[in-house]
mmCIF file of C-alpha atoms and ligand atoms in Angstrom:
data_model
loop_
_atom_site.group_PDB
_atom_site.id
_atom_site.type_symbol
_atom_site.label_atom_id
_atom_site.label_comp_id
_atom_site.label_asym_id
_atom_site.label_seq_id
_atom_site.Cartn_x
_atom_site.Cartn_y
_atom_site.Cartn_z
ATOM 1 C CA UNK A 1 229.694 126.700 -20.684
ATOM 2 C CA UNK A 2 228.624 123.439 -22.156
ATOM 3 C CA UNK A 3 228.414 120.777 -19.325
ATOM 4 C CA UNK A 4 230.007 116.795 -19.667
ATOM 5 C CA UNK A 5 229.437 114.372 -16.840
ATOM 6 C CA UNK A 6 231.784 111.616 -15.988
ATOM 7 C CA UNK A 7 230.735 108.312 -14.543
ATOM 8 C CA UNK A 8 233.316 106.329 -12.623
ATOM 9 C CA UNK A 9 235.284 109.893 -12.371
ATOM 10 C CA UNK A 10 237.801 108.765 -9.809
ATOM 11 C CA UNK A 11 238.454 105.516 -11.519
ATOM 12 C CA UNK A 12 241.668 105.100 -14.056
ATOM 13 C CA UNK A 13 240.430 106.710 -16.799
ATOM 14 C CA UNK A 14 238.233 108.872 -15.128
ATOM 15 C CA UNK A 15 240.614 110.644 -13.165
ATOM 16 C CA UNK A 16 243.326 111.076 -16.509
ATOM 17 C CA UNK A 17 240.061 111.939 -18.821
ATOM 18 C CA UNK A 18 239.176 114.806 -16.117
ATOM 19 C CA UNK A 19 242.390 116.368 -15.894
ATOM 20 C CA UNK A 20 242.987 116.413 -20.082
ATOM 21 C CA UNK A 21 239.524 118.337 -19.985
ATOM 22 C CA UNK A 22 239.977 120.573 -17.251
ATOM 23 C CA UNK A 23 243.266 121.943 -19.280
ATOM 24 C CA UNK A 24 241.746 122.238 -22.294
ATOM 25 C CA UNK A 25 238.602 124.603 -20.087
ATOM 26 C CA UNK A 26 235.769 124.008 -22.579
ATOM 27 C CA UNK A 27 233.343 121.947 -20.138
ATOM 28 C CA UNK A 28 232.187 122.490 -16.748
ATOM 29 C CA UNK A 29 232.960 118.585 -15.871
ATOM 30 C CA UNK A 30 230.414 117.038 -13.233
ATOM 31 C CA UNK A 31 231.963 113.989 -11.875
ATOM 32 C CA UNK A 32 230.115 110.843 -10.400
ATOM 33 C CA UNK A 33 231.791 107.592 -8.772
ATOM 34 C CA UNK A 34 231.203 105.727 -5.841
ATOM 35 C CA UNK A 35 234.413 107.023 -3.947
ATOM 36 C CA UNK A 36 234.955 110.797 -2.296
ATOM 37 C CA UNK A 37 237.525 112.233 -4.998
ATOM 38 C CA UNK A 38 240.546 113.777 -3.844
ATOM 39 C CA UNK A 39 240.499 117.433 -3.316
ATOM 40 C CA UNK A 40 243.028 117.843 -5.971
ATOM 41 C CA UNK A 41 240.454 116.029 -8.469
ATOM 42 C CA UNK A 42 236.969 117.667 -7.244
ATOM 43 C CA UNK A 43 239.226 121.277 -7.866
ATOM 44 C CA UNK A 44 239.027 119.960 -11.260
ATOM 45 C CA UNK A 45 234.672 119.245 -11.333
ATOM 46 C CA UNK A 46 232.063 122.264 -11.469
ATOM 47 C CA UNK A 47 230.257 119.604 -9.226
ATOM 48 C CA UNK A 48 231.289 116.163 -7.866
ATOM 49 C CA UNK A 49 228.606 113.719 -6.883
ATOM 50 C CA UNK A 50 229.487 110.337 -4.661
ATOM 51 C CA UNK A 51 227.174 107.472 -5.307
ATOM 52 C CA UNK A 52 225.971 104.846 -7.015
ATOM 53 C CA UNK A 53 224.643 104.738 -10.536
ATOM 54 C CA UNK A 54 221.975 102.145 -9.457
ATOM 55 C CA UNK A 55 220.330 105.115 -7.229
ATOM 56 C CA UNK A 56 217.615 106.401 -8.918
ATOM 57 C CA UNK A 57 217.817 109.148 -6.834
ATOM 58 C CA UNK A 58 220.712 110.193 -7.419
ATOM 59 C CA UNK A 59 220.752 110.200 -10.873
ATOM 60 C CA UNK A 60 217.270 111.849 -10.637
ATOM 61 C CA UNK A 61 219.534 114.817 -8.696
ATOM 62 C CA UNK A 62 222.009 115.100 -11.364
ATOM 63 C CA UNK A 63 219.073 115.202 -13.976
ATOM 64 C CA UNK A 64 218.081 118.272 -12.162
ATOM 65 C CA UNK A 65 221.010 119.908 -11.586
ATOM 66 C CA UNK A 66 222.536 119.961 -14.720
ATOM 67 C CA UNK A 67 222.012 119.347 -18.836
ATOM 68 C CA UNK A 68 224.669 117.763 -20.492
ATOM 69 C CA UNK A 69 226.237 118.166 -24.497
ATOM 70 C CA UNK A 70 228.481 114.723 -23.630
ATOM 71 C CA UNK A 71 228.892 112.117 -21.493
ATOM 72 C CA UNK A 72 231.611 109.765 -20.634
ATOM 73 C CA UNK A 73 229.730 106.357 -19.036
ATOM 74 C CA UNK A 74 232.980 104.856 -17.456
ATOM 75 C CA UNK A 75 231.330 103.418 -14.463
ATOM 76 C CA UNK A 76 231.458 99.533 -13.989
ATOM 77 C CA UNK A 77 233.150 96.336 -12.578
ATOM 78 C CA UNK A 78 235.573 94.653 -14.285
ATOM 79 C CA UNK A 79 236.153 91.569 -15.410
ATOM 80 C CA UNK A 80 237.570 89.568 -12.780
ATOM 81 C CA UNK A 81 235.677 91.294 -10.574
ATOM 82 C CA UNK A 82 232.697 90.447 -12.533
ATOM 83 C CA UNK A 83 233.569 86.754 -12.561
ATOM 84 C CA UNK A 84 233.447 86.639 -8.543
ATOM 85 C CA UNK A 85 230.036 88.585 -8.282
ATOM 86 C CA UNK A 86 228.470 88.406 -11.701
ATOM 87 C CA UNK A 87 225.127 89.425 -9.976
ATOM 88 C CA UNK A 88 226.640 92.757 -9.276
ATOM 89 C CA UNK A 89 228.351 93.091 -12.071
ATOM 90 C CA UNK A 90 225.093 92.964 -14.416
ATOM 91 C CA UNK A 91 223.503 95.403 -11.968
ATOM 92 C CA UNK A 92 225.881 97.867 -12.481
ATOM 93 C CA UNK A 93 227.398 97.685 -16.012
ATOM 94 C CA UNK A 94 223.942 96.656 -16.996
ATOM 95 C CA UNK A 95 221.506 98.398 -15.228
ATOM 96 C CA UNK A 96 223.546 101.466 -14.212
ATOM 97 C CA UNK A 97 224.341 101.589 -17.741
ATOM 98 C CA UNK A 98 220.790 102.169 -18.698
ATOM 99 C CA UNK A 99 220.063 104.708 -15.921
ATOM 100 C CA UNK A 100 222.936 107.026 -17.697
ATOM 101 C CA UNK A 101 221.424 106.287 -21.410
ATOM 102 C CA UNK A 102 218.153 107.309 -20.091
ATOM 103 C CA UNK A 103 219.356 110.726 -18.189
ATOM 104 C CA UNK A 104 221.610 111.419 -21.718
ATOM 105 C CA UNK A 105 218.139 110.853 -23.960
ATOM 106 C CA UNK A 106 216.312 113.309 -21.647
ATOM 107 C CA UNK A 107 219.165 115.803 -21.685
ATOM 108 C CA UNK A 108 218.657 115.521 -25.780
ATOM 109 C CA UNK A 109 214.969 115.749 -25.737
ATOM 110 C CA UNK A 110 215.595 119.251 -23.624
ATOM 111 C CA UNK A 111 218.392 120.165 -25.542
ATOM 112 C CA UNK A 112 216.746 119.038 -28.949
ATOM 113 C CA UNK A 113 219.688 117.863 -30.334
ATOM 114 C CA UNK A 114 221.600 114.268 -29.574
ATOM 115 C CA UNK A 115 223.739 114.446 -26.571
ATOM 116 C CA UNK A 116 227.048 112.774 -27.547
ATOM 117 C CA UNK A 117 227.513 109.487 -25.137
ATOM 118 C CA UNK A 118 230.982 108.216 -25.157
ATOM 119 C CA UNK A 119 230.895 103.999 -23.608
ATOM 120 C CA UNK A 120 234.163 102.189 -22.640
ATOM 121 C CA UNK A 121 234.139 98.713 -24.453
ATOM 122 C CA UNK A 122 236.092 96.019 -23.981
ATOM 123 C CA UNK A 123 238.933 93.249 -25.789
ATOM 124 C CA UNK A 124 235.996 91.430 -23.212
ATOM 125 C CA UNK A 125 233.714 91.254 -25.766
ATOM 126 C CA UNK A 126 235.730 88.488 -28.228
ATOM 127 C CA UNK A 127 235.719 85.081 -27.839
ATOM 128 C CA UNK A 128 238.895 82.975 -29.152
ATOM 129 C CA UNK A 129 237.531 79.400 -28.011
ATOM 130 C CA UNK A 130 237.595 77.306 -31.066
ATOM 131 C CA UNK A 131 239.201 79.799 -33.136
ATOM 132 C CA UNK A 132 241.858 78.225 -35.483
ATOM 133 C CA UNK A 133 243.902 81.392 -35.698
ATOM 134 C CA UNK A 134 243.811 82.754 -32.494
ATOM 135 C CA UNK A 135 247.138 85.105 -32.992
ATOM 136 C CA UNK A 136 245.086 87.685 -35.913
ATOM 137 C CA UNK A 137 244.342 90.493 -35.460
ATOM 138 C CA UNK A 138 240.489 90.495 -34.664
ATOM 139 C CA UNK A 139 238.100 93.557 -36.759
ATOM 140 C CA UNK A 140 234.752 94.307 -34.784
ATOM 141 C CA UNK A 141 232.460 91.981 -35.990
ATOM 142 C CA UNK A 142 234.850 88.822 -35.510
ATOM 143 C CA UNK A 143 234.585 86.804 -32.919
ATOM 144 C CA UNK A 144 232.341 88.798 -30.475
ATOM 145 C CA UNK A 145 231.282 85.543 -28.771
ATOM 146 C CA UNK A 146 231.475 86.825 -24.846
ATOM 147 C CA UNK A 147 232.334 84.399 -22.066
ATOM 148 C CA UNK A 148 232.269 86.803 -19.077
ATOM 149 C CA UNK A 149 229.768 88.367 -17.296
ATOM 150 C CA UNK A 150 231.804 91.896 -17.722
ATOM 151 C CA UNK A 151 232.219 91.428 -21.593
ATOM 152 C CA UNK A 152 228.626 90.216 -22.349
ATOM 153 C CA UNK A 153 227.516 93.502 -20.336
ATOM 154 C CA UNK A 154 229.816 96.025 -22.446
ATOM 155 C CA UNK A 155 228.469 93.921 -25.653
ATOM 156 C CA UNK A 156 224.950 94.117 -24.574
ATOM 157 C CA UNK A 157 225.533 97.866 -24.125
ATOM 158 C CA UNK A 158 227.256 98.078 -27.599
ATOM 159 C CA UNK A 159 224.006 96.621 -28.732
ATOM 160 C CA UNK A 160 221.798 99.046 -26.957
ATOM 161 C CA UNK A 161 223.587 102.270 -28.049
ATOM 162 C CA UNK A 162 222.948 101.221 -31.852
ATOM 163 C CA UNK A 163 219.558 100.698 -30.678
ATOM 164 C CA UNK A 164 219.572 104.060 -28.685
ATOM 165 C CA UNK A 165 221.486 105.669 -31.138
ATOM 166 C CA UNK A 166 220.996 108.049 -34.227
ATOM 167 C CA UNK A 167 223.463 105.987 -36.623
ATOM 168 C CA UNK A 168 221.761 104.728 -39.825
ATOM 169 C CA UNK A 169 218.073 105.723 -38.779
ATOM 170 C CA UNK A 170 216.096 107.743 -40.814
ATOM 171 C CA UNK A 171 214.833 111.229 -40.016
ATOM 172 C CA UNK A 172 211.439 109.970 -38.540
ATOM 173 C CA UNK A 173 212.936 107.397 -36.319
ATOM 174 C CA UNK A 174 215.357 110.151 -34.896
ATOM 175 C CA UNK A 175 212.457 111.396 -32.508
ATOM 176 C CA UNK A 176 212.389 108.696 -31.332
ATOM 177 C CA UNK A 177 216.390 108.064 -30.706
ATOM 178 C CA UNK A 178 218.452 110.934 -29.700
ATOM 179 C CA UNK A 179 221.870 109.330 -28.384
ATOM 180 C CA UNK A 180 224.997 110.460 -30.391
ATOM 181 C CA UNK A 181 226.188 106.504 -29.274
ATOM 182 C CA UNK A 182 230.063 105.923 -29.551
ATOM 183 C CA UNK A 183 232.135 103.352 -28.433
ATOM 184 C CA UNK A 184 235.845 102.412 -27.331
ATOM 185 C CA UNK A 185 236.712 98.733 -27.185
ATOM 186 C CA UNK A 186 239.885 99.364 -25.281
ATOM 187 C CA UNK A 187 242.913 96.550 -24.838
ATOM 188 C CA UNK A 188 244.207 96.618 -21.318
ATOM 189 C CA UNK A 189 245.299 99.689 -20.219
ATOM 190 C CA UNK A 190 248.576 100.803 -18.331
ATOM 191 C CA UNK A 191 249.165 103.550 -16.330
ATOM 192 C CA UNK A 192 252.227 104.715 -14.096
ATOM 193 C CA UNK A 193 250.147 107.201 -12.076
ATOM 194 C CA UNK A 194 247.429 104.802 -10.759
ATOM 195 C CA UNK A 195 246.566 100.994 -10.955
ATOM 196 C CA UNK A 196 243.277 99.325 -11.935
ATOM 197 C CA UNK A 197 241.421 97.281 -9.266
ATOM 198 C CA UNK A 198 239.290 94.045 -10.480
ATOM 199 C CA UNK A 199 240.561 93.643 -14.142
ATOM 200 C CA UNK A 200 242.434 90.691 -16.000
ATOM 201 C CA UNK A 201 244.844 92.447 -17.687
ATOM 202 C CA UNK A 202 245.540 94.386 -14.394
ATOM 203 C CA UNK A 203 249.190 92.063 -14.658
ATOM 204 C CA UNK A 204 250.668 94.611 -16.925
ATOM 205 C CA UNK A 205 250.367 97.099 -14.516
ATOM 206 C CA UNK A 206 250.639 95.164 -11.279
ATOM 207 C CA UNK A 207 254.170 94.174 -12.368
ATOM 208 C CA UNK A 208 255.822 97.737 -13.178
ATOM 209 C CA UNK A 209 254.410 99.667 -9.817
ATOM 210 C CA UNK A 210 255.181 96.421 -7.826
ATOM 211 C CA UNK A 211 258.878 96.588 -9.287
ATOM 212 C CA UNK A 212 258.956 100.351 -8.714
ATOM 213 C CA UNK A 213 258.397 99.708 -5.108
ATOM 214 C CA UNK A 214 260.649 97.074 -4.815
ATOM 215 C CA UNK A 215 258.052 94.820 -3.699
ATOM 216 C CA UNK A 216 257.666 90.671 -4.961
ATOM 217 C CA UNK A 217 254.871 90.272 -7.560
ATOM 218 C CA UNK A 218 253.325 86.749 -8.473
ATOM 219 C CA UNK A 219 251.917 86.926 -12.267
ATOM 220 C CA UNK A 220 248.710 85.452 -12.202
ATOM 221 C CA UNK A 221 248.314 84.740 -15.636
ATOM 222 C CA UNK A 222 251.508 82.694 -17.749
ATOM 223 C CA UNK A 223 254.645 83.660 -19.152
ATOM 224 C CA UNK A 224 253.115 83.650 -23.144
ATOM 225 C CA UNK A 225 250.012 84.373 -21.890
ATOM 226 C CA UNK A 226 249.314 87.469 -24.843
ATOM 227 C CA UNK A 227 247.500 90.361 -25.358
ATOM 228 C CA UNK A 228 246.552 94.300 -26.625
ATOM 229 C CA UNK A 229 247.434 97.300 -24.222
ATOM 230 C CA UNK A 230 247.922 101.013 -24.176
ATOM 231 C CA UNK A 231 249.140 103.485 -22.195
ATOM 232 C CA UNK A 232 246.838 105.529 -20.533
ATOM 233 C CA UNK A 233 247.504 108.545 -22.403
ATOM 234 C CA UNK A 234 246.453 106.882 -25.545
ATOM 235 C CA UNK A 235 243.352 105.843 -23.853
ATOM 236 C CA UNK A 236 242.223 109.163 -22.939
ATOM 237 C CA UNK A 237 243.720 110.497 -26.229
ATOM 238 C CA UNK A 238 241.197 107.910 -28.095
ATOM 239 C CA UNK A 239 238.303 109.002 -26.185
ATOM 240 C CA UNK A 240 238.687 112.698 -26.685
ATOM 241 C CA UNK A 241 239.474 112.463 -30.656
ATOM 242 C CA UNK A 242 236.034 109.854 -30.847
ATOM 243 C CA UNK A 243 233.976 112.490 -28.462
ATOM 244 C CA UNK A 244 234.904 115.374 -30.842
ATOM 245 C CA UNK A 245 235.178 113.189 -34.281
ATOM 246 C CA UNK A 246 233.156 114.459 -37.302
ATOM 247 C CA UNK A 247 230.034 112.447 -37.375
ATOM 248 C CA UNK A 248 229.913 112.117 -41.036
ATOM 249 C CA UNK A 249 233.123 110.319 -40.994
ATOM 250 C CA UNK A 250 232.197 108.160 -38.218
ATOM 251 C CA UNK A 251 230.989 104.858 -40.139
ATOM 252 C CA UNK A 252 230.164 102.793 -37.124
ATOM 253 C CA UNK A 253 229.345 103.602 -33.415
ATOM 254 C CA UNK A 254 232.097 100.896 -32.376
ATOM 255 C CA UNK A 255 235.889 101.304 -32.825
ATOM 256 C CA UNK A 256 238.633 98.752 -31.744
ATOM 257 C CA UNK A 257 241.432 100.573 -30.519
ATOM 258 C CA UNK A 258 245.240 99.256 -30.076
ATOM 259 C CA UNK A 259 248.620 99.871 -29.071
ATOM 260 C CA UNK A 260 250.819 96.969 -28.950
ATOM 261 C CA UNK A 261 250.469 93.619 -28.396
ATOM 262 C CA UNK A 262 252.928 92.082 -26.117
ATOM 263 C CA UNK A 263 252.704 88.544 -23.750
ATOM 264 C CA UNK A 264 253.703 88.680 -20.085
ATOM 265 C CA UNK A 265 256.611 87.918 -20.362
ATOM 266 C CA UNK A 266 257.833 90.334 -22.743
ATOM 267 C CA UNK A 267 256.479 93.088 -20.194
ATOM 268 C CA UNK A 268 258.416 91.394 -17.393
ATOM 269 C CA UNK A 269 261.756 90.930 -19.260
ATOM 270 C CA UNK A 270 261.365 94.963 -20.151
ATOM 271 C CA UNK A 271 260.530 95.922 -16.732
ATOM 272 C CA UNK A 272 263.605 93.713 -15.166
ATOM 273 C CA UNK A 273 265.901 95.649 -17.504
ATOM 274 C CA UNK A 274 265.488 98.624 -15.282
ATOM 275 C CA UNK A 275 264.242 96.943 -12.617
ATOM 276 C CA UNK A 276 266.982 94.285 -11.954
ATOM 277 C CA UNK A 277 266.483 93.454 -8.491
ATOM 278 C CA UNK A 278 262.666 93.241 -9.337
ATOM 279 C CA UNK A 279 260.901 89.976 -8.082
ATOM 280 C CA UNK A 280 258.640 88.841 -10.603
ATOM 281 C CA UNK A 281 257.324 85.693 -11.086
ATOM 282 C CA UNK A 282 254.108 83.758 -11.926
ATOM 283 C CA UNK A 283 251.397 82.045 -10.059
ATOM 284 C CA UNK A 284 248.881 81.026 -12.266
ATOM 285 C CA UNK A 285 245.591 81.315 -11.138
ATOM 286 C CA UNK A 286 243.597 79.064 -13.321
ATOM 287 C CA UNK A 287 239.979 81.488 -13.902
ATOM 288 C CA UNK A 288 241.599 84.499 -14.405
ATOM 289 C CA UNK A 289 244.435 82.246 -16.975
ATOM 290 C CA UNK A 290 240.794 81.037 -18.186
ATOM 291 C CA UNK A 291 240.264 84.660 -18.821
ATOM 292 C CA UNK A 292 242.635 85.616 -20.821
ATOM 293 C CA UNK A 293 242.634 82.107 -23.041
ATOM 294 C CA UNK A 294 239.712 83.561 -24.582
ATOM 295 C CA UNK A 295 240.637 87.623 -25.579
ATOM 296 C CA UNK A 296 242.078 88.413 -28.744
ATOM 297 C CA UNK A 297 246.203 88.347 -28.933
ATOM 298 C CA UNK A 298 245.636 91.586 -31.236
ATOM 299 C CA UNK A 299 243.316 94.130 -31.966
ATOM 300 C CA UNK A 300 242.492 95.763 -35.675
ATOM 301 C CA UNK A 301 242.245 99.100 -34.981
ATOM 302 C CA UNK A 302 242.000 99.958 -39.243
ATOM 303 C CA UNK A 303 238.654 100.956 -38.922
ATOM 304 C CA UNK A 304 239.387 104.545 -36.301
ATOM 305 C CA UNK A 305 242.556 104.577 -38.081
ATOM 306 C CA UNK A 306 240.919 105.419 -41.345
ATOM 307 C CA UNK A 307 237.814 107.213 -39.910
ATOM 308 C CA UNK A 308 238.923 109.554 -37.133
ATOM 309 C CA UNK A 309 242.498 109.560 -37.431
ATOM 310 C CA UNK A 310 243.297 107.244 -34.424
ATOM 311 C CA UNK A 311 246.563 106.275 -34.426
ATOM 312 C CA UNK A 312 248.541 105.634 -30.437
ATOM 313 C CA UNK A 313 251.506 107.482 -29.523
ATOM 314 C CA UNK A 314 253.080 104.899 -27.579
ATOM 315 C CA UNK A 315 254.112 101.742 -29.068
ATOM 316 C CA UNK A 316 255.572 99.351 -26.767
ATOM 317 C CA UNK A 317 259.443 100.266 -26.713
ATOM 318 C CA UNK A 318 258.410 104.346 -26.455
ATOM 319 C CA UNK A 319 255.751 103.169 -23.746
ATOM 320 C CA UNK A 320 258.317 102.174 -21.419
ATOM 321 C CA UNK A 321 261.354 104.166 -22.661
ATOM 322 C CA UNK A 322 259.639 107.241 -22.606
ATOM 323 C CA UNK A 323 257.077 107.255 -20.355
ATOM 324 C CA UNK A 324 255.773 104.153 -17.849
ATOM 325 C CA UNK A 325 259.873 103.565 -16.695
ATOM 326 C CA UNK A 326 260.305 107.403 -15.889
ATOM 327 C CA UNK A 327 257.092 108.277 -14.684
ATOM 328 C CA UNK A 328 256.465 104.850 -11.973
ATOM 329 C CA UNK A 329 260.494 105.832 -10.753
ATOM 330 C CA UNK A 330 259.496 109.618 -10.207
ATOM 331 C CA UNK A 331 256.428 108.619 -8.311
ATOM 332 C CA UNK A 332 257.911 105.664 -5.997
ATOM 333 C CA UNK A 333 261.183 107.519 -5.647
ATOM 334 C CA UNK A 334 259.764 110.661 -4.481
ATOM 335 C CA UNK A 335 261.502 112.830 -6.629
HETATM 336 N N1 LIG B 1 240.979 95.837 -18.523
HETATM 337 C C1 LIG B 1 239.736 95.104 -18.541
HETATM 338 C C2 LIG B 1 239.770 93.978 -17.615
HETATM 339 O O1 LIG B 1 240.827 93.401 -17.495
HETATM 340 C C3 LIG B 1 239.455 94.586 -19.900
HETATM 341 O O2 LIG B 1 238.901 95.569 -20.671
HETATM 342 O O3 LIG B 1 238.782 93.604 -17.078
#
């Protein structure tokens, strides 16, 4: 059976992208993070490794071990994260980024054939300082004018997959490329069965399991403070339809990708509707405000929309109708 590691395997995505394809039983899945997975999750892996990307040695292991048709580079700090240790942050998203390109290009020259390599992007990448219409909807090629360490690494990476990447090279230059690059910018993401640890749009989720549990929540960020989010589902949803998308149709290695757009406040007022008794307020804390200031308020997602077929499941009313409401009371309540 065809092989697919996962970096950052026991992270958000990670651990959602690992169970959608352990169902579906076409990959042995090889996981890799930092942290000991739960047994439930390593059931899940052929083979789980803990450590870090940076170790050569490690990687080297894996290299040996195993040959892979796909991978899914998830690994990396995020952005507020980055901001407090931005020497890290390079190191990993950077660096540790390149160790898993490099193991993916010798897996192709083995397999002789490109080995699909699936990056998670970021809204981190866009700038808005200066812009006179901030509240557009921004396409790929606007406004990717970084100010964070994490969003100049995922753009740098964007950069180096094209470079790395079979796209729009001719036949000759192929030996010397062999990365089927493709890549997710992804709005915040929101999840009722885990939170995120270190990002800037980790509000949106912060305030639902905090009001599940009945426990006070300061906002960091303000009340109109706006941006793009999914559900998690929809994350891993976009990932799987890019990993298996027809690469004839694909017409660029980078895809925004978009569910609604909604400001804090909005996600507050929804979550107090169920949540009455919730305690939700804001504390602004002025370099993660900073942060946000300077991401996109929307997200065109046309371009996977007319290529692959993207479109989300959830828009924000089914989100927490259907889903994040139900699912964050069954897991706080017990039930
Ligand atoms: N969710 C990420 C963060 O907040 C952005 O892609 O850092």
């Amino acid at each position: 059976m065809a092989e697919v590691l996962i970096t950052g395997a026991n992270g958000e995505i990670g651990h959602s992208l690992i169970h959608f394809l352990a169902e579906e039983g076409r990959y042995q899945v090889v996981g890799c993070d930092l942290r000991e997975p739960t047994p439930a999750l390593r059931r899940l892996c052929s083979h789980f490794y803990v450590g870090n990307i940076l170790d050569q040695g490690l990687v080297d292991e894996i290299h040996q071990n195993h040959c892979f048709d796909k991978v899914f580079h998830l690994a990396g700090l995020l952005s507020s994260s980055g901001e407090k240790n931005p020497y890290l942050a390079h190191e990993v998203n950077v660096n540790g980024s390149m160790n898993i390109m490099k193991l993916a290009q010798e897996d192709a020259n083995r397999r002789h054939k490109p080995v699909v390599f699936m990056f998670t992007s970021s809204i981190a990448v866009y700038g808005l300082q200066g812009d006179p219409n901030p509240d557009r909807a921004l396409k790929e090629h606007e406004n990717v004018l970084p100010t964070t360490m994490y969003g100049i690494n995922k753009h740098y990476i964007e950069c180096l997959g094209d470079y790395f990447g079979v796209r729009d090279k001719s036949m000759e230059e192929q030996r010397m490329v062999n990365l089927d690059f493709r890549c997710l910018r992804f709005p915040g993401i929101i999840s009722a069965e885990s939170m995120p640890s270190g990002g800037t749009s980790d509000f949106g989720p912060e305030m639902l399991h905090a009001a599940a549990q009945g426990k006070s929540y300061k906002c960091f960020v303000k009340p109109e403070a706006k941006l793009p989010f999914m559900v998690m589902q929809d994350a891993v949803k976009a990932l799987l339809d890019l990993s298996r998308a027809d690469m004839s149709k694909l017409t660029r290695s980078v895809y925004n990708v978009n569910g609604f757009s909604v400001s804090a406040e909005t996600i507050r007022r929804r979550i107090l509707a169920d949540f009455a008794q919730a305690d939700l307020g804001y504390e602004v804390v002025p370099f993660r405000q900073k942060i946000i200031d300077s991401w996109p308020r929307d997200l065109d997602d046309s371009a996977a929309r007319n290529d692959w077929g993207w479109r989300p499941d959830y828009a924000f009313e089914k989100a927490f109708d259907d889903l994040l409401i139900p699912s964050v009371r069954r897991r706080y309540s017990g039930d």
